[in-house]
mmCIF file of C-alpha atoms in Angstrom:
data_model
loop_
_atom_site.group_PDB
_atom_site.id
_atom_site.type_symbol
_atom_site.label_atom_id
_atom_site.label_comp_id
_atom_site.label_asym_id
_atom_site.label_seq_id
_atom_site.Cartn_x
_atom_site.Cartn_y
_atom_site.Cartn_z
ATOM 1 C CA THR A 1 -62.373 -64.054 -20.304
ATOM 2 C CA LYS A 2 -61.872 -60.439 -20.509
ATOM 3 C CA ARG A 3 -59.553 -58.856 -18.104
ATOM 4 C CA SER A 4 -62.484 -57.127 -16.511
ATOM 5 C CA HIS A 5 -64.198 -60.138 -15.824
ATOM 6 C CA PHE A 6 -64.095 -59.887 -12.045
ATOM 7 C CA LYS A 7 -64.317 -56.097 -12.041
ATOM 8 C CA TYR A 8 -68.035 -55.918 -11.576
ATOM 9 C CA PHE A 9 -68.171 -58.584 -8.763
ATOM 10 C CA ALA A 10 -68.404 -57.555 -5.134
ATOM 11 C CA ARG A 11 -65.164 -58.502 -2.965
ATOM 12 C CA MET A 12 -64.770 -62.319 -3.355
ATOM 13 C CA LYS A 13 -62.449 -64.805 -1.715
ATOM 14 C CA VAL A 14 -60.453 -66.663 -4.469
ATOM 15 C CA LEU A 15 -58.549 -69.750 -3.829
ATOM 16 C CA LEU A 16 -55.684 -70.371 -6.241
ATOM 17 C CA SER A 17 -54.465 -74.070 -6.037
ATOM 18 C CA SER A 18 -51.421 -75.282 -8.072
ATOM 19 C CA ILE A 19 -49.107 -78.302 -7.919
ATOM 20 C CA GLY A 20 -46.174 -78.668 -10.067
ATOM 21 C CA THR A 21 -42.831 -76.853 -10.969
ATOM 22 C CA ARG A 22 -42.416 -73.139 -10.888
ATOM 23 C CA GLY A 23 -43.778 -72.764 -14.516
ATOM 24 C CA ASP A 24 -47.062 -74.139 -13.035
ATOM 25 C CA MET A 25 -47.192 -71.579 -10.278
ATOM 26 C CA GLU A 26 -46.404 -68.440 -12.053
ATOM 27 C CA PRO A 27 -49.677 -68.075 -14.107
ATOM 28 C CA PHE A 28 -51.551 -68.387 -10.901
ATOM 29 C CA LEU A 29 -49.390 -65.634 -9.087
ATOM 30 C CA ALA A 30 -50.089 -63.258 -12.142
ATOM 31 C CA VAL A 31 -53.910 -63.940 -11.845
ATOM 32 C CA GLY A 32 -53.627 -63.571 -8.015
ATOM 33 C CA GLN A 33 -51.868 -60.142 -8.217
ATOM 34 C CA MET A 34 -54.554 -58.935 -10.643
ATOM 35 C CA LEU A 35 -57.385 -60.015 -8.378
ATOM 36 C CA LEU A 36 -55.569 -58.461 -5.210
ATOM 37 C CA GLN A 37 -55.218 -55.158 -7.035
ATOM 38 C CA ARG A 38 -59.071 -55.328 -7.631
ATOM 39 C CA GLY A 39 -59.783 -55.638 -3.985
ATOM 40 C CA HIS A 40 -60.409 -59.455 -3.748
ATOM 41 C CA ASP A 41 -59.210 -61.848 -0.980
ATOM 42 C CA VAL A 42 -56.629 -64.087 -2.596
ATOM 43 C CA VAL A 43 -55.113 -67.371 -0.950
ATOM 44 C CA CYS A 44 -52.684 -69.543 -2.849
ATOM 45 C CA THR A 45 -52.305 -73.281 -1.792
ATOM 46 C CA MET A 46 -49.155 -74.677 -3.133
ATOM 47 C CA PRO A 47 -46.209 -76.881 -2.279
ATOM 48 C CA GLU A 48 -44.218 -75.440 0.626
ATOM 49 C CA GLN A 49 -41.119 -74.852 -1.423
ATOM 50 C CA PHE A 50 -43.039 -71.851 -3.215
ATOM 51 C CA GLU A 51 -43.961 -69.955 -0.079
ATOM 52 C CA PRO A 52 -41.260 -67.337 -0.364
ATOM 53 C CA LEU A 53 -42.333 -66.727 -4.046
ATOM 54 C CA VAL A 54 -45.923 -66.399 -3.081
ATOM 55 C CA LYS A 55 -45.334 -64.176 -0.134
ATOM 56 C CA GLU A 56 -42.877 -61.890 -2.363
ATOM 57 C CA MET A 57 -45.897 -61.273 -4.558
ATOM 58 C CA GLY A 58 -47.908 -60.052 -1.455
ATOM 59 C CA LEU A 59 -50.450 -62.970 -1.400
ATOM 60 C CA ARG A 60 -51.521 -65.196 1.357
ATOM 61 C CA PHE A 61 -50.189 -68.727 1.444
ATOM 62 C CA LYS A 62 -51.258 -72.071 2.713
ATOM 63 C CA THR A 63 -48.895 -75.002 2.387
ATOM 64 C CA LEU A 64 -49.629 -78.323 0.764
ATOM 65 C CA GLY A 65 -46.387 -79.643 2.278
ATOM 66 C CA PRO A 66 -42.950 -80.412 0.668
ATOM 67 C CA ASP A 67 -43.693 -84.083 -0.352
ATOM 68 C CA PHE A 68 -44.760 -83.542 -3.912
ATOM 69 C CA MET A 69 -41.840 -81.568 -4.973
ATOM 70 C CA ASP A 70 -39.450 -83.947 -3.146
ATOM 71 C CA MET A 71 -41.124 -86.850 -5.298
ATOM 72 C CA LEU A 72 -40.727 -84.694 -8.450
ATOM 73 C CA ASP A 73 -36.985 -84.108 -7.653
ATOM 74 C CA SER A 74 -36.384 -87.732 -7.379
ATOM 75 C CA ASP A 75 -34.720 -90.043 -10.053
ATOM 76 C CA ASP A 76 -38.136 -91.323 -11.280
ATOM 77 C CA GLY A 77 -39.662 -87.823 -11.243
ATOM 78 C CA LYS A 78 -36.690 -86.548 -13.448
ATOM 79 C CA LYS A 79 -37.098 -89.585 -15.970
ATOM 80 C CA ALA A 80 -40.871 -88.931 -16.056
ATOM 81 C CA MET A 81 -40.429 -85.245 -16.843
ATOM 82 C CA GLY A 82 -38.112 -86.178 -19.724
ATOM 83 C CA GLY A 83 -34.752 -85.433 -17.997
ATOM 84 C CA GLY A 84 -31.433 -87.085 -18.819
ATOM 85 C CA GLY A 85 -32.409 -88.289 -22.381
ATOM 86 C CA SER A 86 -34.788 -90.958 -20.995
ATOM 87 C CA SER A 87 -36.531 -93.229 -23.619
ATOM 88 C CA VAL A 88 -40.155 -93.905 -23.845
ATOM 89 C CA PHE A 89 -40.023 -97.043 -21.930
ATOM 90 C CA GLU A 90 -37.768 -95.382 -19.203
ATOM 91 C CA LYS A 91 -40.466 -92.739 -18.749
ATOM 92 C CA LEU A 92 -43.308 -95.258 -18.789
ATOM 93 C CA PHE A 93 -41.648 -97.416 -15.932
ATOM 94 C CA ALA A 94 -40.763 -94.237 -13.921
ATOM 95 C CA LEU A 95 -44.431 -93.135 -14.274
ATOM 96 C CA ILE A 96 -45.517 -96.553 -13.015
ATOM 97 C CA ARG A 97 -43.260 -96.334 -10.128
ATOM 98 C CA LEU A 98 -44.388 -92.731 -9.306
ATOM 99 C CA ALA A 99 -47.911 -94.149 -9.451
ATOM 100 C CA ARG A 100 -47.160 -96.579 -6.791
ATOM 101 C CA ARG A 101 -45.511 -93.831 -4.634
ATOM 102 C CA GLY A 102 -47.968 -91.262 -5.534
ATOM 103 C CA PRO A 103 -50.885 -92.448 -3.180
ATOM 104 C CA LYS A 104 -49.060 -91.719 -0.008
ATOM 105 C CA VAL A 105 -48.034 -88.270 -1.091
ATOM 106 C CA ASN A 106 -51.559 -87.358 -2.514
ATOM 107 C CA GLY A 107 -53.023 -88.766 0.718
ATOM 108 C CA ILE A 108 -50.987 -86.070 2.723
ATOM 109 C CA MET A 109 -51.979 -83.230 0.218
ATOM 110 C CA ILE A 110 -55.519 -84.221 0.022
ATOM 111 C CA GLU A 111 -55.783 -83.996 3.837
ATOM 112 C CA ARG A 112 -54.119 -80.581 3.765
ATOM 113 C CA GLN A 113 -56.351 -79.383 0.961
ATOM 114 C CA ARG A 114 -59.537 -80.516 2.718
ATOM 115 C CA ILE A 115 -58.559 -78.519 5.795
ATOM 116 C CA ILE A 116 -57.759 -75.463 3.757
ATOM 117 C CA PHE A 117 -60.836 -75.543 1.846
ATOM 118 C CA GLU A 118 -62.918 -75.846 4.815
ATOM 119 C CA GLU A 119 -61.194 -73.121 6.669
ATOM 120 C CA GLU A 120 -61.411 -70.778 3.835
ATOM 121 C CA LYS A 121 -64.562 -71.560 2.223
ATOM 122 C CA PRO A 122 -63.706 -69.842 -1.099
ATOM 123 C CA ASP A 123 -66.205 -68.086 -3.528
ATOM 124 C CA VAL A 124 -64.101 -68.929 -6.414
ATOM 125 C CA VAL A 125 -61.697 -71.801 -7.204
ATOM 126 C CA VAL A 126 -59.023 -71.818 -9.940
ATOM 127 C CA CYS A 127 -56.566 -74.673 -9.988
ATOM 128 C CA ASN A 128 -54.331 -76.548 -12.265
ATOM 129 C CA GLY A 129 -55.099 -80.206 -13.302
ATOM 130 C CA LYS A 130 -53.021 -81.711 -10.494
ATOM 131 C CA PRO A 131 -54.732 -80.681 -7.328
ATOM 132 C CA ILE A 132 -57.416 -83.437 -6.722
ATOM 133 C CA TYR A 133 -59.438 -82.142 -3.976
ATOM 134 C CA PRO A 134 -61.189 -79.225 -5.937
ATOM 135 C CA PHE A 135 -63.021 -81.671 -7.971
ATOM 136 C CA ILE A 136 -64.076 -83.676 -4.900
ATOM 137 C CA TRP A 137 -65.000 -80.654 -2.991
ATOM 138 C CA GLU A 138 -67.550 -79.450 -5.643
ATOM 139 C CA ILE A 139 -69.053 -82.828 -6.153
ATOM 140 C CA GLU A 140 -69.529 -83.511 -2.429
ATOM 141 C CA GLY A 141 -71.312 -80.123 -2.166
ATOM 142 C CA ARG A 142 -73.882 -81.360 -4.575
ATOM 143 C CA HIS A 143 -74.521 -84.418 -2.524
ATOM 144 C CA LEU A 144 -74.643 -82.399 0.700
ATOM 145 C CA LYS A 145 -76.911 -79.801 -1.104
ATOM 146 C CA ILE A 146 -74.263 -77.087 -0.239
ATOM 147 C CA LYS A 147 -73.506 -74.633 -2.860
ATOM 148 C CA ARG A 148 -69.851 -74.817 -3.842
ATOM 149 C CA PRO A 149 -68.204 -73.203 -6.834
ATOM 150 C CA LYS A 150 -67.299 -75.472 -9.709
ATOM 151 C CA PRO A 151 -63.354 -75.267 -10.059
ATOM 152 C CA THR A 152 -62.015 -73.658 -13.206
ATOM 153 C CA VAL A 153 -58.790 -75.225 -14.259
ATOM 154 C CA LEU A 154 -56.081 -72.731 -15.584
ATOM 155 C CA LEU A 155 -53.196 -74.382 -17.754
ATOM 156 C CA PRO A 156 -50.192 -72.524 -18.851
ATOM 157 C CA ILE A 157 -49.457 -75.291 -21.707
ATOM 158 C CA PRO A 158 -51.585 -77.360 -23.921
ATOM 159 C CA TYR A 159 -51.409 -80.718 -22.489
ATOM 160 C CA LEU A 160 -54.575 -81.940 -21.184
ATOM 161 C CA HIS A 161 -56.681 -82.071 -24.176
ATOM 162 C CA TYR A 162 -55.740 -84.220 -27.293
ATOM 163 C CA VAL A 163 -53.852 -82.534 -30.087
ATOM 164 C CA GLU A 164 -53.251 -84.281 -33.440
ATOM 165 C CA GLY A 165 -49.748 -85.015 -34.020
ATOM 166 C CA HIS A 166 -48.621 -84.959 -30.401
ATOM 167 C CA ALA A 167 -48.525 -87.333 -27.660
ATOM 168 C CA HIS A 168 -49.043 -86.138 -24.019
ATOM 169 C CA LEU A 169 -46.442 -83.647 -23.019
ATOM 170 C CA VAL A 170 -44.976 -86.173 -20.600
ATOM 171 C CA PHE A 171 -43.798 -88.211 -23.546
ATOM 172 C CA ASN A 172 -42.565 -85.152 -25.557
ATOM 173 C CA ARG A 173 -42.736 -86.761 -29.165
ATOM 174 C CA ASN A 174 -45.065 -87.841 -31.863
ATOM 175 C CA LEU A 175 -45.614 -91.637 -31.378
ATOM 176 C CA GLY A 176 -48.243 -91.903 -34.189
ATOM 177 C CA SER A 177 -51.941 -91.429 -34.009
ATOM 178 C CA VAL A 178 -52.982 -94.534 -32.127
ATOM 179 C CA LEU A 179 -50.167 -94.181 -29.366
ATOM 180 C CA ASN A 180 -50.845 -90.561 -29.179
ATOM 181 C CA ARG A 181 -54.245 -90.964 -28.124
ATOM 182 C CA LEU A 182 -53.335 -93.730 -25.797
ATOM 183 C CA THR A 183 -50.970 -91.389 -23.947
ATOM 184 C CA PHE A 184 -53.805 -89.044 -23.123
ATOM 185 C CA SER A 185 -56.069 -91.893 -22.014
ATOM 186 C CA LEU A 186 -53.356 -93.241 -19.914
ATOM 187 C CA THR A 187 -52.848 -89.908 -18.054
ATOM 188 C CA ASP A 188 -56.720 -89.362 -17.952
ATOM 189 C CA PHE A 189 -56.994 -92.784 -16.284
ATOM 190 C CA GLY A 190 -54.129 -91.858 -13.872
ATOM 191 C CA LEU A 191 -55.747 -88.754 -12.586
ATOM 192 C CA ILE A 192 -59.147 -90.433 -12.357
ATOM 193 C CA TYR A 193 -57.576 -93.244 -10.355
ATOM 194 C CA SER A 194 -55.963 -90.722 -7.999
ATOM 195 C CA VAL A 195 -59.269 -88.981 -7.408
ATOM 196 C CA MET A 196 -60.815 -92.353 -6.599
ATOM 197 C CA SER A 197 -58.158 -93.346 -4.266
ATOM 198 C CA SER A 198 -58.413 -89.864 -2.487
ATOM 199 C CA LEU A 199 -62.165 -90.515 -2.054
ATOM 200 C CA LYS A 200 -61.301 -93.913 -0.245
ATOM 201 C CA LYS A 201 -58.924 -92.046 2.060
ATOM 202 C CA LEU A 202 -61.529 -89.195 2.776
ATOM 203 C CA LYS A 203 -64.359 -92.015 3.238
ATOM 204 C CA LEU A 204 -66.365 -90.640 0.377
ATOM 205 C CA LYS A 205 -65.969 -93.507 -1.945
ATOM 206 C CA GLU A 206 -69.657 -94.517 -1.343
ATOM 207 C CA LEU A 207 -70.994 -91.009 -1.742
ATOM 208 C CA ILE A 208 -69.223 -89.991 -4.974
ATOM 209 C CA SER A 209 -69.360 -92.259 -8.023
ATOM 210 C CA LYS A 210 -66.559 -92.778 -10.776
ATOM 211 C CA ASN A 211 -68.715 -91.360 -13.440
ATOM 212 C CA GLU A 212 -69.274 -87.958 -11.399
ATOM 213 C CA ILE A 213 -65.373 -87.813 -11.056
ATOM 214 C CA LYS A 214 -64.796 -88.526 -14.722
ATOM 215 C CA ASP A 215 -67.277 -86.009 -15.695
ATOM 216 C CA ALA A 216 -65.854 -83.306 -13.440
ATOM 217 C CA VAL A 217 -62.216 -83.835 -14.528
ATOM 218 C CA LEU A 218 -62.741 -84.242 -18.335
ATOM 219 C CA ASN A 219 -65.666 -81.812 -18.929
ATOM 220 C CA GLY A 220 -64.921 -78.934 -16.527
ATOM 221 C CA LYS A 221 -64.196 -75.313 -17.364
ATOM 222 C CA TYR A 222 -60.588 -74.933 -18.802
ATOM 223 C CA ILE A 223 -58.515 -71.728 -19.601
ATOM 224 C CA TYR A 224 -55.299 -72.144 -21.488
ATOM 225 C CA SER A 225 -53.117 -69.210 -20.434
ATOM 226 C CA ILE A 226 -51.271 -69.185 -23.908
ATOM 227 C CA SER A 227 -51.519 -67.031 -26.950
ATOM 228 C CA PRO A 228 -53.422 -68.481 -29.853
ATOM 229 C CA THR A 229 -51.002 -66.822 -32.135
ATOM 230 C CA LEU A 230 -48.451 -68.992 -30.836
ATOM 231 C CA PHE A 231 -50.765 -72.031 -30.361
ATOM 232 C CA PRO A 232 -53.958 -71.852 -32.455
ATOM 233 C CA ARG A 233 -57.023 -73.507 -30.742
ATOM 234 C CA PRO A 234 -57.841 -76.715 -32.418
ATOM 235 C CA ASN A 235 -61.259 -76.702 -33.842
ATOM 236 C CA TYR A 236 -62.058 -80.127 -32.573
ATOM 237 C CA TRP A 237 -61.473 -78.933 -28.934
ATOM 238 C CA PRO A 238 -64.553 -78.738 -26.643
ATOM 239 C CA GLU A 239 -66.001 -75.174 -26.581
#
């Protein structure tokens, strides 16, 4: 989008939601500062460990708690992220263990996200691929016949959509065309499974179908905050 995209709109409340490491936070803080300078109300929902960084930028902060970052800093989290020279199989088993631990952590964050979204009632939602609730919030609104903005996913690195010659970033190597595609399918499945598990906790499982979640997760609006000079856009990506 053009830098002036938000310039011509009336004052809006923009909710920026990001989960991950500092590299996942900084693109949102840059966007948040630009929006704040243009007179919009900006609130950041991020793990608790990033509160000082957000407030240093002059942005409002709502905590998602410390639990996710604590999990990421565990031995399994470091292996899954490629630390310590982990092999492909060590990463895979670490991911499986994290997937078992994840529902409890996600459950805590999903409840916090729901409270924040209901309190703030944003006009615009921009998130990365890790917060689960924005997808649920938008689809739930359709069922309740409440107009809610469709989340836009902002990504600092090209990892969500398949790129020929690359496995998903978690695996950090070329495993061959078949296994490369499988790694993307595996991570897609993990995200959709996490959303479905969250629906059960929120007592929305009967309201929202798996196909609706899959469509929201895989066919949403995505912005890669990287230069096409450094990473040319593959011509087989969705528009």
